[in-house]
XYZ file of C-alpha atoms in Angstrom:
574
model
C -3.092 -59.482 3.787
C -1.157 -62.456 5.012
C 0.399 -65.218 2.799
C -1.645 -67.505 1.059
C -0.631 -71.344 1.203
C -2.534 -73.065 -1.314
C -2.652 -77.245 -1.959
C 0.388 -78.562 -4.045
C -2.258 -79.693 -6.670
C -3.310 -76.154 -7.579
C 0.597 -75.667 -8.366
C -0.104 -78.139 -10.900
C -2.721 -76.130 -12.587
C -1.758 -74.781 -16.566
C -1.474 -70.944 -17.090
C -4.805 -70.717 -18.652
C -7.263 -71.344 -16.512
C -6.187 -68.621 -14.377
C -7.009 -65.853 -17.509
C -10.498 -67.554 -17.705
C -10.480 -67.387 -14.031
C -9.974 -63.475 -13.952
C -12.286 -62.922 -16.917
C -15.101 -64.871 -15.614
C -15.270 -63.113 -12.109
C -17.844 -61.000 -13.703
C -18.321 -58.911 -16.510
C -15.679 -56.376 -17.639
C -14.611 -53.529 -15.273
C -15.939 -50.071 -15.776
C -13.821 -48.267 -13.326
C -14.027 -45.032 -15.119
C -10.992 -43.064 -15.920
C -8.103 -44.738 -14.073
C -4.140 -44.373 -15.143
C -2.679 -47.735 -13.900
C 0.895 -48.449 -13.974
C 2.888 -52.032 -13.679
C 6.212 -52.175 -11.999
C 7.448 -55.689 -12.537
C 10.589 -57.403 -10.807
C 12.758 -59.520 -13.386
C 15.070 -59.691 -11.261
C 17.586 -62.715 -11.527
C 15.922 -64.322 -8.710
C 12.783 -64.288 -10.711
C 13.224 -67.940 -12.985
C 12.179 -67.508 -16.203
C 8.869 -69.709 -15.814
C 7.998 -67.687 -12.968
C 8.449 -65.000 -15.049
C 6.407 -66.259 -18.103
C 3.591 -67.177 -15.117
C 3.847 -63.298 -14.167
C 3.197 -62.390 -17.994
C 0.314 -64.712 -18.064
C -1.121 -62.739 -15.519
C -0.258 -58.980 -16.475
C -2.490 -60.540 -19.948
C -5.324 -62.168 -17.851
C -5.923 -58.708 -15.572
C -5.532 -56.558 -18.479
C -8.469 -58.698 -20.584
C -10.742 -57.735 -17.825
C -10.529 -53.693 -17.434
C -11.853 -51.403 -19.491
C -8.730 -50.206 -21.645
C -9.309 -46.857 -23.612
C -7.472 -42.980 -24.060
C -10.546 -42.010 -22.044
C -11.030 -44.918 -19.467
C -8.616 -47.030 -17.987
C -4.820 -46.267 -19.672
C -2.309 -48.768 -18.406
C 1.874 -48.847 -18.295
C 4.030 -51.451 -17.350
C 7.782 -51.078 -16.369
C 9.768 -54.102 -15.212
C 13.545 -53.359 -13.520
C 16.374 -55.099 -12.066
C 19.504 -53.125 -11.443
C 18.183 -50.571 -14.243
C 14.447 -49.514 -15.188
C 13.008 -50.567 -18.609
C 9.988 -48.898 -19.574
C 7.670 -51.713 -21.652
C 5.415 -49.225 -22.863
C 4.200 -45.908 -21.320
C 0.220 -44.846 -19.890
C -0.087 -43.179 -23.454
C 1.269 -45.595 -26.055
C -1.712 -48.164 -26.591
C -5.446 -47.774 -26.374
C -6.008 -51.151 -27.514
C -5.853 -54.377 -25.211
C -4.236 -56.369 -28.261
C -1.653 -54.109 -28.681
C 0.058 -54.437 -24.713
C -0.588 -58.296 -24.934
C 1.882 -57.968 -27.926
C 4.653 -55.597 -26.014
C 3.830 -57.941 -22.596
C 4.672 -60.856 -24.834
C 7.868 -59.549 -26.430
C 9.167 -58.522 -22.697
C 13.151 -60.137 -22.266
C 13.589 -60.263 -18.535
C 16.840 -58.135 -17.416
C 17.945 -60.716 -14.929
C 20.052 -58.347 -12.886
C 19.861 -56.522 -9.356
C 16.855 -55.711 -7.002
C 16.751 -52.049 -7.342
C 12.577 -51.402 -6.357
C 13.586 -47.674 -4.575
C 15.025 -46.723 -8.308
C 11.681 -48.201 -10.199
C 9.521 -46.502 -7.813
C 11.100 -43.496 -8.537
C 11.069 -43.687 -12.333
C 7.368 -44.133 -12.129
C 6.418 -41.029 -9.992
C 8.864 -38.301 -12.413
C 8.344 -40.084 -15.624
C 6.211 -42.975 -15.878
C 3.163 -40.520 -14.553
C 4.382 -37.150 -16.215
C 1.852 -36.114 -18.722
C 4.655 -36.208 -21.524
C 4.226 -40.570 -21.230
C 0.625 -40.193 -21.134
C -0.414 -39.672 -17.570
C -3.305 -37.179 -17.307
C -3.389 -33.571 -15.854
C -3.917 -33.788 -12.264
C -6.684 -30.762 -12.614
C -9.312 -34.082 -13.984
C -8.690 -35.634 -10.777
C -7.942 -39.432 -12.529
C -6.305 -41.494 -10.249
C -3.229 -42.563 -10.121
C -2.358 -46.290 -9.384
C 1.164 -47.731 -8.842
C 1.339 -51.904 -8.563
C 4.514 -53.387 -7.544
C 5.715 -57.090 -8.148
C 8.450 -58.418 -6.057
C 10.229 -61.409 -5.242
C 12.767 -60.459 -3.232
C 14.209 -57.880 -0.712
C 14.718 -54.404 -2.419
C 18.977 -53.619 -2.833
C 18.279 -50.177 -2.225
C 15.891 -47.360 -0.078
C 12.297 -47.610 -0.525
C 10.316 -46.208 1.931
C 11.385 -42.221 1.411
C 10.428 -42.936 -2.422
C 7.322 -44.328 -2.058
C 6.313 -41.930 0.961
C 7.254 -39.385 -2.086
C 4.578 -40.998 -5.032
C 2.100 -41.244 -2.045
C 2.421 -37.176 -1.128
C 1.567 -36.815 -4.962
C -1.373 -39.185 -4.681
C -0.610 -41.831 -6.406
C -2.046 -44.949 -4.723
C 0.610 -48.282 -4.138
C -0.063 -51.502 -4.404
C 3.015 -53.966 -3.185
C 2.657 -57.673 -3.964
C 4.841 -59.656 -2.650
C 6.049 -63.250 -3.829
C 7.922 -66.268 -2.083
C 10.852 -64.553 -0.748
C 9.963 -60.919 -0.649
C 10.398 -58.695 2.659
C 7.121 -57.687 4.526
C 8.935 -54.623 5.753
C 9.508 -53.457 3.022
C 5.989 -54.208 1.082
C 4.477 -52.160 4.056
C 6.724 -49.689 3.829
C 5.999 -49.026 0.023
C 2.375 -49.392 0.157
C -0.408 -46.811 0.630
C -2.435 -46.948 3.451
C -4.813 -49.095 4.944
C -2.584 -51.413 4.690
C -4.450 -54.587 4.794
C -6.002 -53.740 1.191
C -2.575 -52.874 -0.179
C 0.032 -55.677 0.987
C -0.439 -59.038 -0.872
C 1.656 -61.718 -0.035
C 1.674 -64.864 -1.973
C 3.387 -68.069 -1.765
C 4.501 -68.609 -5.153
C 4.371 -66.878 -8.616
C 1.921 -69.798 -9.203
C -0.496 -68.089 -6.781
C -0.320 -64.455 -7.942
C -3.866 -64.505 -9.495
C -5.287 -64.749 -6.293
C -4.059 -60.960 -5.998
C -5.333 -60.381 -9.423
C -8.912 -61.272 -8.388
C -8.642 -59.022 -4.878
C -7.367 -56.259 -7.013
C -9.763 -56.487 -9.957
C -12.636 -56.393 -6.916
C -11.014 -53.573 -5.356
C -11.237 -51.532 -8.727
C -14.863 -52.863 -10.351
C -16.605 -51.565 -6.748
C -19.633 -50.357 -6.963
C -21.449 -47.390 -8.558
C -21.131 -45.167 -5.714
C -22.698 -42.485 -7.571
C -25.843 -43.892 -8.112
C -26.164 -45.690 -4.715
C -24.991 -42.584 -2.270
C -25.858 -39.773 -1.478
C -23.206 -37.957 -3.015
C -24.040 -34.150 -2.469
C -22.497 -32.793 -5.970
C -23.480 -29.902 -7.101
C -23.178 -30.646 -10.902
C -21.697 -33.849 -11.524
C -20.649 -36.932 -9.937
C -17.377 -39.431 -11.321
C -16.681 -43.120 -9.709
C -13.235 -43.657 -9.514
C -11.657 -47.076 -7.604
C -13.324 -47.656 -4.335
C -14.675 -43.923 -4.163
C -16.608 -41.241 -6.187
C -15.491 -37.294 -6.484
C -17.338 -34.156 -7.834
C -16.696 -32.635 -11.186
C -18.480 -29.234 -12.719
C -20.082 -28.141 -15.767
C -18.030 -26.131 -18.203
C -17.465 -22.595 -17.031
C -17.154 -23.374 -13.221
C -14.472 -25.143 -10.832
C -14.858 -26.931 -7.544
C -15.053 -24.937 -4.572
C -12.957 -25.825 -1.767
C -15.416 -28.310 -0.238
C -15.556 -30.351 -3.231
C -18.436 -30.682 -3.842
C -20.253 -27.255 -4.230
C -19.055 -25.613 -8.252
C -18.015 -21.607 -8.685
C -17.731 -19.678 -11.553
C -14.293 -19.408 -13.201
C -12.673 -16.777 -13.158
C -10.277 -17.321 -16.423
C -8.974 -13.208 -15.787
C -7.550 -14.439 -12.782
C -5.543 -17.184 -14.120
C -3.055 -14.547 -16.125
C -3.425 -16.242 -19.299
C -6.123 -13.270 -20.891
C -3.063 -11.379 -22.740
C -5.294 -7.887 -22.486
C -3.300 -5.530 -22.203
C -5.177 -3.295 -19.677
C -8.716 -4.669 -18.340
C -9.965 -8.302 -18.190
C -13.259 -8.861 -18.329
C -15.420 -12.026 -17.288
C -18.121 -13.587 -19.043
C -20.154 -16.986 -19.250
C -17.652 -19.259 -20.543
C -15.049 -16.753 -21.844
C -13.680 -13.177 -21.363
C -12.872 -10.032 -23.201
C -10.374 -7.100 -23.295
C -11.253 -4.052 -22.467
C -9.017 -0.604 -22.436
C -8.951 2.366 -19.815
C -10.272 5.701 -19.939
C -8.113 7.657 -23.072
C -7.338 4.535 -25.129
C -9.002 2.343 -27.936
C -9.001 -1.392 -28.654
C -6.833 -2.640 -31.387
C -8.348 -5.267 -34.144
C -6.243 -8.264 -31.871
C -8.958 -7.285 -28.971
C -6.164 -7.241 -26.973
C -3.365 -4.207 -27.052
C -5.011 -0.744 -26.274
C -3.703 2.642 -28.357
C -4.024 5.986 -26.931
C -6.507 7.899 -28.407
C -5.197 10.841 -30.327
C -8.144 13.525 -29.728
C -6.203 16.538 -31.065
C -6.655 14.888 -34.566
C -9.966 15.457 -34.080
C -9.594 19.358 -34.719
C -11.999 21.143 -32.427
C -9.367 21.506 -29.445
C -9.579 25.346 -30.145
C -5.583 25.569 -28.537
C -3.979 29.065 -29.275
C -0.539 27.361 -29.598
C -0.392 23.685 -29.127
C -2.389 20.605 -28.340
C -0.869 17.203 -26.612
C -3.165 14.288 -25.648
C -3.433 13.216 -22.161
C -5.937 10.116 -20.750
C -8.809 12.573 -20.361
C -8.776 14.356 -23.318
C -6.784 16.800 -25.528
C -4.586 19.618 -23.077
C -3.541 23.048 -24.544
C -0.150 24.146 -23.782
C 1.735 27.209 -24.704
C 5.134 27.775 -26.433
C 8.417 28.523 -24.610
C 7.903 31.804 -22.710
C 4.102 32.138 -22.751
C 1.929 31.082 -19.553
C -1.937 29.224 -20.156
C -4.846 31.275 -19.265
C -7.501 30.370 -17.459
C -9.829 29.470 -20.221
C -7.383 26.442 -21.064
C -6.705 27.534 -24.348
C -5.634 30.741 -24.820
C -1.630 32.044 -23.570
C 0.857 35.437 -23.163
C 3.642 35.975 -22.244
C 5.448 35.224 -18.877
C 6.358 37.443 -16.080
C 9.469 35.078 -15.605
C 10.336 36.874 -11.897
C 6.810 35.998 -11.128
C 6.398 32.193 -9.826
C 9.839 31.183 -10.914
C 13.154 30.452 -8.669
C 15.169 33.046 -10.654
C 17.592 33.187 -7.875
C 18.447 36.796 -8.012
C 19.894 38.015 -4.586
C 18.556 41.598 -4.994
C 15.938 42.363 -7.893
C 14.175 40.600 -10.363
C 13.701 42.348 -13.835
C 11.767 40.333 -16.874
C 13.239 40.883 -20.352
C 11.229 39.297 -23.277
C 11.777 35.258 -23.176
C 14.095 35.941 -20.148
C 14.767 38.162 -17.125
C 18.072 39.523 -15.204
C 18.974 40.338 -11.993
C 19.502 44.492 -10.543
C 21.496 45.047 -7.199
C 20.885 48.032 -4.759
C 23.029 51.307 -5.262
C 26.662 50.834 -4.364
C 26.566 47.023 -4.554
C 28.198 45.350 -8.167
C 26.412 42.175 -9.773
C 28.660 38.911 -9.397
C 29.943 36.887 -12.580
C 26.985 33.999 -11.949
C 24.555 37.215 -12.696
C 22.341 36.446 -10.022
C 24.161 37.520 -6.314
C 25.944 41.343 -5.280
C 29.502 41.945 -4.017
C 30.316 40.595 -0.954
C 32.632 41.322 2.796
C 35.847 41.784 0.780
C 38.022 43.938 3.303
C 37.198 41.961 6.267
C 39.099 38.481 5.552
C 39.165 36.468 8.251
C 39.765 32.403 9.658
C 36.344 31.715 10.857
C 35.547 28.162 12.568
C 31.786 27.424 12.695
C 30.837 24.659 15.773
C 27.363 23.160 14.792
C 25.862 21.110 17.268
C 24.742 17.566 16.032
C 22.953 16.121 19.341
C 19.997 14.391 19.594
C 17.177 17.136 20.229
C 18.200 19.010 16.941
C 16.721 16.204 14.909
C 17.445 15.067 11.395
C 15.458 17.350 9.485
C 16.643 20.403 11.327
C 20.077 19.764 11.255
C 19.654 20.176 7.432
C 18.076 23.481 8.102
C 20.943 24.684 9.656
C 23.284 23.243 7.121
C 21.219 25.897 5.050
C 21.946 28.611 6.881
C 25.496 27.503 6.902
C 25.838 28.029 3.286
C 23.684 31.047 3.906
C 26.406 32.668 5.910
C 28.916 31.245 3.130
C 27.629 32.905 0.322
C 28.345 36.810 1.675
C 31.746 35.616 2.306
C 34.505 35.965 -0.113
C 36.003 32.349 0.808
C 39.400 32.123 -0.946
C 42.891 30.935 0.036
C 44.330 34.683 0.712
C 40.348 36.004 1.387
C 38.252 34.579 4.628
C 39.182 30.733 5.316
C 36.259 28.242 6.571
C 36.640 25.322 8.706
C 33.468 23.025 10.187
C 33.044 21.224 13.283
C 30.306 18.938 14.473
C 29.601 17.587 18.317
C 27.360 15.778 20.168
C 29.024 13.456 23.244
C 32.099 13.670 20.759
C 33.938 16.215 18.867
C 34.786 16.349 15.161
C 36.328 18.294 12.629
C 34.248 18.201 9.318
C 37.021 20.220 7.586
C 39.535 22.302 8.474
C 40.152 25.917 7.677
C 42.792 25.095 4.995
C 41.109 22.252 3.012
C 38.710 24.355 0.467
C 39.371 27.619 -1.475
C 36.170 28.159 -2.633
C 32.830 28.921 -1.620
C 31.197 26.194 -3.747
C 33.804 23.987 -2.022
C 32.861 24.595 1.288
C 28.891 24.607 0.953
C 29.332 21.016 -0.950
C 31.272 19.807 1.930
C 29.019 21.206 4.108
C 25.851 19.512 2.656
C 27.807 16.338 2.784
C 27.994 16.412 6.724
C 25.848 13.540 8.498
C 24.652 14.122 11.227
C 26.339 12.683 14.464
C 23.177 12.622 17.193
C 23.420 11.998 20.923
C 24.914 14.114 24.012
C 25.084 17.744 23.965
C 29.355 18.584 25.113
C 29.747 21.885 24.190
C 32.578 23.006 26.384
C 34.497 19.824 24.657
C 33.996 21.315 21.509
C 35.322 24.682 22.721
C 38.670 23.330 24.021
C 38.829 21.554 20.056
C 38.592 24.852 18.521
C 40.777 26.678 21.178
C 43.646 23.845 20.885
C 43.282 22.118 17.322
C 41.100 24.678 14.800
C 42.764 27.592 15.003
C 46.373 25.780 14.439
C 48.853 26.626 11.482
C 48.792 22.625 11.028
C 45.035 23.161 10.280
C 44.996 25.609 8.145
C 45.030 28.938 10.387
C 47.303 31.864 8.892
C 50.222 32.911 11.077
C 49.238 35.643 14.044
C 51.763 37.850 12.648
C 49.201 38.716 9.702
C 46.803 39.829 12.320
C 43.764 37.802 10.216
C 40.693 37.827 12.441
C 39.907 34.762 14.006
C 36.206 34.026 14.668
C 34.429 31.391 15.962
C 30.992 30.731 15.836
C 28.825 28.091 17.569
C 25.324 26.968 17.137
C 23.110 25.151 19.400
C 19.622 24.450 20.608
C 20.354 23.120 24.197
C 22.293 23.178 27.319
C 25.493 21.768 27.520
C 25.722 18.449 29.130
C 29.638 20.297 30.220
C 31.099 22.887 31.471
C 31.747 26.094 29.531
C 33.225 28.368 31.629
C 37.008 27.714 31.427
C 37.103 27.233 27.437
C 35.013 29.740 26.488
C 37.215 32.259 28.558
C 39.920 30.662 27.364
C 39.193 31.306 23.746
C 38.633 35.360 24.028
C 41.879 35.055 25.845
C 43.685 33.510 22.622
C 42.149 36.321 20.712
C 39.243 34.656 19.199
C 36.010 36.258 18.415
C 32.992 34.617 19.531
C 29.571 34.548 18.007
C 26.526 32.537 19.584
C 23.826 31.702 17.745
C 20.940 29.658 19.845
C 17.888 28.229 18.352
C 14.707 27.034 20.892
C 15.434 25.704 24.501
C 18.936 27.324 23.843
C 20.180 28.583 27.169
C 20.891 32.309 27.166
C 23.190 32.566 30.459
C 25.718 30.016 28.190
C 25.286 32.096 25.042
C 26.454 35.022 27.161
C 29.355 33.338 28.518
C 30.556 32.290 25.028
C 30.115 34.965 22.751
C 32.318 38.105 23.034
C 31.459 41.404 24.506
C 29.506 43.181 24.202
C 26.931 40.685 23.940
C 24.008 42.103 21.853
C 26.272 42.154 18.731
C 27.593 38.335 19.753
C 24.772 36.760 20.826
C 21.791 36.091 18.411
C 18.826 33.973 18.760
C 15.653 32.401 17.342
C 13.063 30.369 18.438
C 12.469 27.755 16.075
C 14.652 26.271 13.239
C 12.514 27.702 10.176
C 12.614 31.089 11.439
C 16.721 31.740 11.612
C 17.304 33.194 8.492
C 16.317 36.472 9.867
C 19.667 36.070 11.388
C 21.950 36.407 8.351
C 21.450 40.081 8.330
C 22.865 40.781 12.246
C 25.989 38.486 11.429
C 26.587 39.933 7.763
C 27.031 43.320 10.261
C 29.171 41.535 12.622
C 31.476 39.428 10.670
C 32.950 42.330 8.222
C 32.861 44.930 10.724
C 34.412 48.520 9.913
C 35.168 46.827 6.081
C 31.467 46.652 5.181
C 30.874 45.794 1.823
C 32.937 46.638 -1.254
C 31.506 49.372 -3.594
């Protein structure tokens, strides 16, 4: 609104008539709920009968709203440098009471600081703790700013702020205040928020715009206002409210029925229920309701006593469940139990031959062969000690869960070896487009050693360079420095490789090369394994070197040709 230059005689005028002025513009205003806060400059630019002219006016607007807990609940702040809160939105429900706290107001006579005052009002001044009013019963929010001056400090990010959490600005500005920055604090359209008046003499002329603006009329009854179940005027507008029970669907307007389980705040334990109004608890299949209606028990059925359980009964969600003691297996009737063939159905690990003794069972091995100290596996290649290097192929077409399999059947060819430092010596290599040792032959003097490392091994991927891994075993493996025993012992040395694929090398000159150091070789291929290499590394003659399968699952049937091969002549101890 642009300024308002009014006659030098209506300067003149006493404070009065102005209050008789705003109450006689009609009868009092029934805006309907409404929090309304005053933000008042006593600044020390503001003299102090401008300032008295100010409170005059704060009295005459409040003498014509409708002031109540449940209508219209006003607060007025005034600041300078600092923000003094006169009384908050939830102190007074009676108009005498502000007109006292207005009156007692001592102006602080400092700095401009309108950014900092806007502020206070949007985090405290409308927080429900002062009074303000959920923002679920829609009341809105109305900020009105007095100012004489230009603000000392940043407004426009503030106010943008209280406007983004719907709080509706008023600036008024008077004699010397900036435009700029009225505009920038006020909400939009901005020709019924800016007021701009001449002197502090004038102000009532905003008084009587803004008491118009809020006393509008009863848009409820006089539109066409499409609410479902209930319709509330508010300033300048109307909005839709619903009956107990429901909430306002998304188009405002139309109501749906609450769901309170939703909102968290039930405290059942297990089920939520809905019903008109409310909700109850309700508990799964297997469990009861306590007397709080809201914690579930499990139901103990085998109380009951007809379970009809030879041995024991547990509870379960369904119902009571026999089981039977330690030793015994359930029959089919569910009730009723004997005793367990413990070789039957169970991993008993034996190596040989089950046998089931009472509450436990032991393990037999075949004629000529002595049970181990671990009671389970039979004597093993003891005669035929030897430094045996296995090369396990890590490329790409092997595939993750394969190259566990054959780490398997590593630790299958481990176990019928008597791995010690003076028995048969194990070392592990791995390639793919590289070569690397896993362990040497001199690192581990046990079996369990070896097959932990072994299950440790990740798995490398990629190229398939066999014939580099052959020149590794032929010029680093089998070295003293690695573990290898001296030649002069005449220990076997064996090598063993293990692949599912052509070589993406040549083979020829280091597989020669090995049977020329004196090195056994064994070649174990698994699918698209090419037989013309496995030939050309494995010793001669080749149907004792050379063993293949044609899938991964299917190469334990291996174990038994290489248990043959690698303790030749020795065979197994007696």
């Amino acid at each position: 609104m642009r300024g308002l230059f009014w006659p030098l005689s209506l300067l003149l005028l006493s404070l009065q008539p102005w209050e008789i002025q705003l109450q006689s513009a009609g009868p009092r205003c029934y805006t309907g709920p409404l929090d309304l806060v005053f933000v008042i400059d006593s600044s020390r630019s503001v003299r102090p009968f401008e300032f008295e002219t100010m409170r005059q006016f704060l009295v005459g607007l409040l003498r014509s709203l409708d002031v109540g807990l449940n209508a219209t609940r006003v607060g007025v702040i005034q600041y300078s440098s600092q923000v003094q809160s006169v009384f908050p939105l939830g102190a007074f429900s009676r108009r005498e009471d502000m007109e006292r706290a207005i009156s007692a107001v001592v102006p602080l006579a400092q700095g401009t600081m309108t950014g900092l005052a806007i502020q206070y009002a949007m985090n405290v001044a409308f927080s429900e703790a002062e009074g303000a009013r959920p923002p679920e019963e829609r009341v809105p929010r109305v900020l009105v700013i007095v100012t004489d001056g230009r603000p000392q400090d940043r407004v426009a990010e503030v106010a943008a702020q209280a406007r983004a959490r719907g709080i509706e600005i008023y600036a008024v500005g008077v004699q010397r205040a900036d435009v700029g920055s009225l505009r920038a604090m006020a909400s939009p359209p901005l020709d019924q928020h800016v007021f701009l008046v001449e002197s502090f003499d004038l102000i009532q002329e905003f008084g009587l715009q803004f008491q118009g603006r809020l006393c509008g009329k009863d848009l409820c009854a006089e539109w066409g206002h499409g609410c479902q179940h209930q319709c509330v005027n508010a300033p300048g507008t109307f909005y839709c409210t619903c009956n107990s029970g429901y909430k306002l669907a998304p188009d405002n307007k139309n109501c749906l029925a609450m769901d309170l389980c939703a909102e968290g705040t039930h405290g059942c334990e297990h089920l939520c229920v809905n019903s008109l109004d409310s909700y109850f608890c309700r508990c799964r299949a297997g469990f009861a309701l306590q007397q709080d209606q809201k914690s579930c028990r499990a139901i103990d059925y085998c109380s009951f006593g007809n379970h009809s359980c030879q041995h024991e009964c547990v509870n379960t969600l369904e119902g009571p469940q026999c089981i039977c003691r330690e030793g015994h297996d359930l029959l089919p009737d569910g009730r009723s139990c004997r005793v367990r063939d413990f070789c039957n159905g169970v991993d008993h690990g034996c190596e040989f031959q089950c046998v089931s003794e009472g509450l436990s069972f032991r393990c037999l091995c075949p004629e000529g062969r002595r049970l181990q100290a671990d009671g389970k596996s039979c004597d093993r290649c003891r005669e035929g000690h030897v430094d045996l290097v296995l090369l396990v192929d890590g490329s790409k077409s092997v595939r993750p869960q394969n190259f566990e399999l054959v780490k398997r059947f590593v630790n299958q060819i481990v176990d019928f070896l008597d791995v010690s430092p003076e028995g048969t010596r194990i070392g592990l290599v791995q390639f793919s487009s590289r070569v690397r040792t896993e362990f040497p032959l001199g690192r581990y003097g046990t079996a369990a050693e070896v097959k932990q490392a072994v299950l440790a091994v990740e798995y490398m991927e990629r190229g398939t360079m066999t014939g580099l891994a052959l020149r590794h075993m032929v010029e680093h493996s089998f070295s003293e420095a690695q573990g290898a025993r001296p030649r002069d012992l005449n220990v076997p040395r064996v090598g063993l490789v293990f692949t599912d694929g052509r070589s993406q090398d040549d083979i020829s000159v280091w597989a020669a090369r090995a049977k020329e150091e004196g090195i056994v070789m064994y070649a174990v291929g698994v699918g698209k394994a090419v037989e013309e290499e496995l030939r050309e590394i494995a010793s001669e003659p080749s149907e004792l070197h050379v063993s293949y399968a044609p899938d991964f699952s299917t190469m334990t049937h291996l174990l038994e040709n290489l248990k043959g091969s690698i303790c030749p002549d020795a065979g197994i101890e007696a």
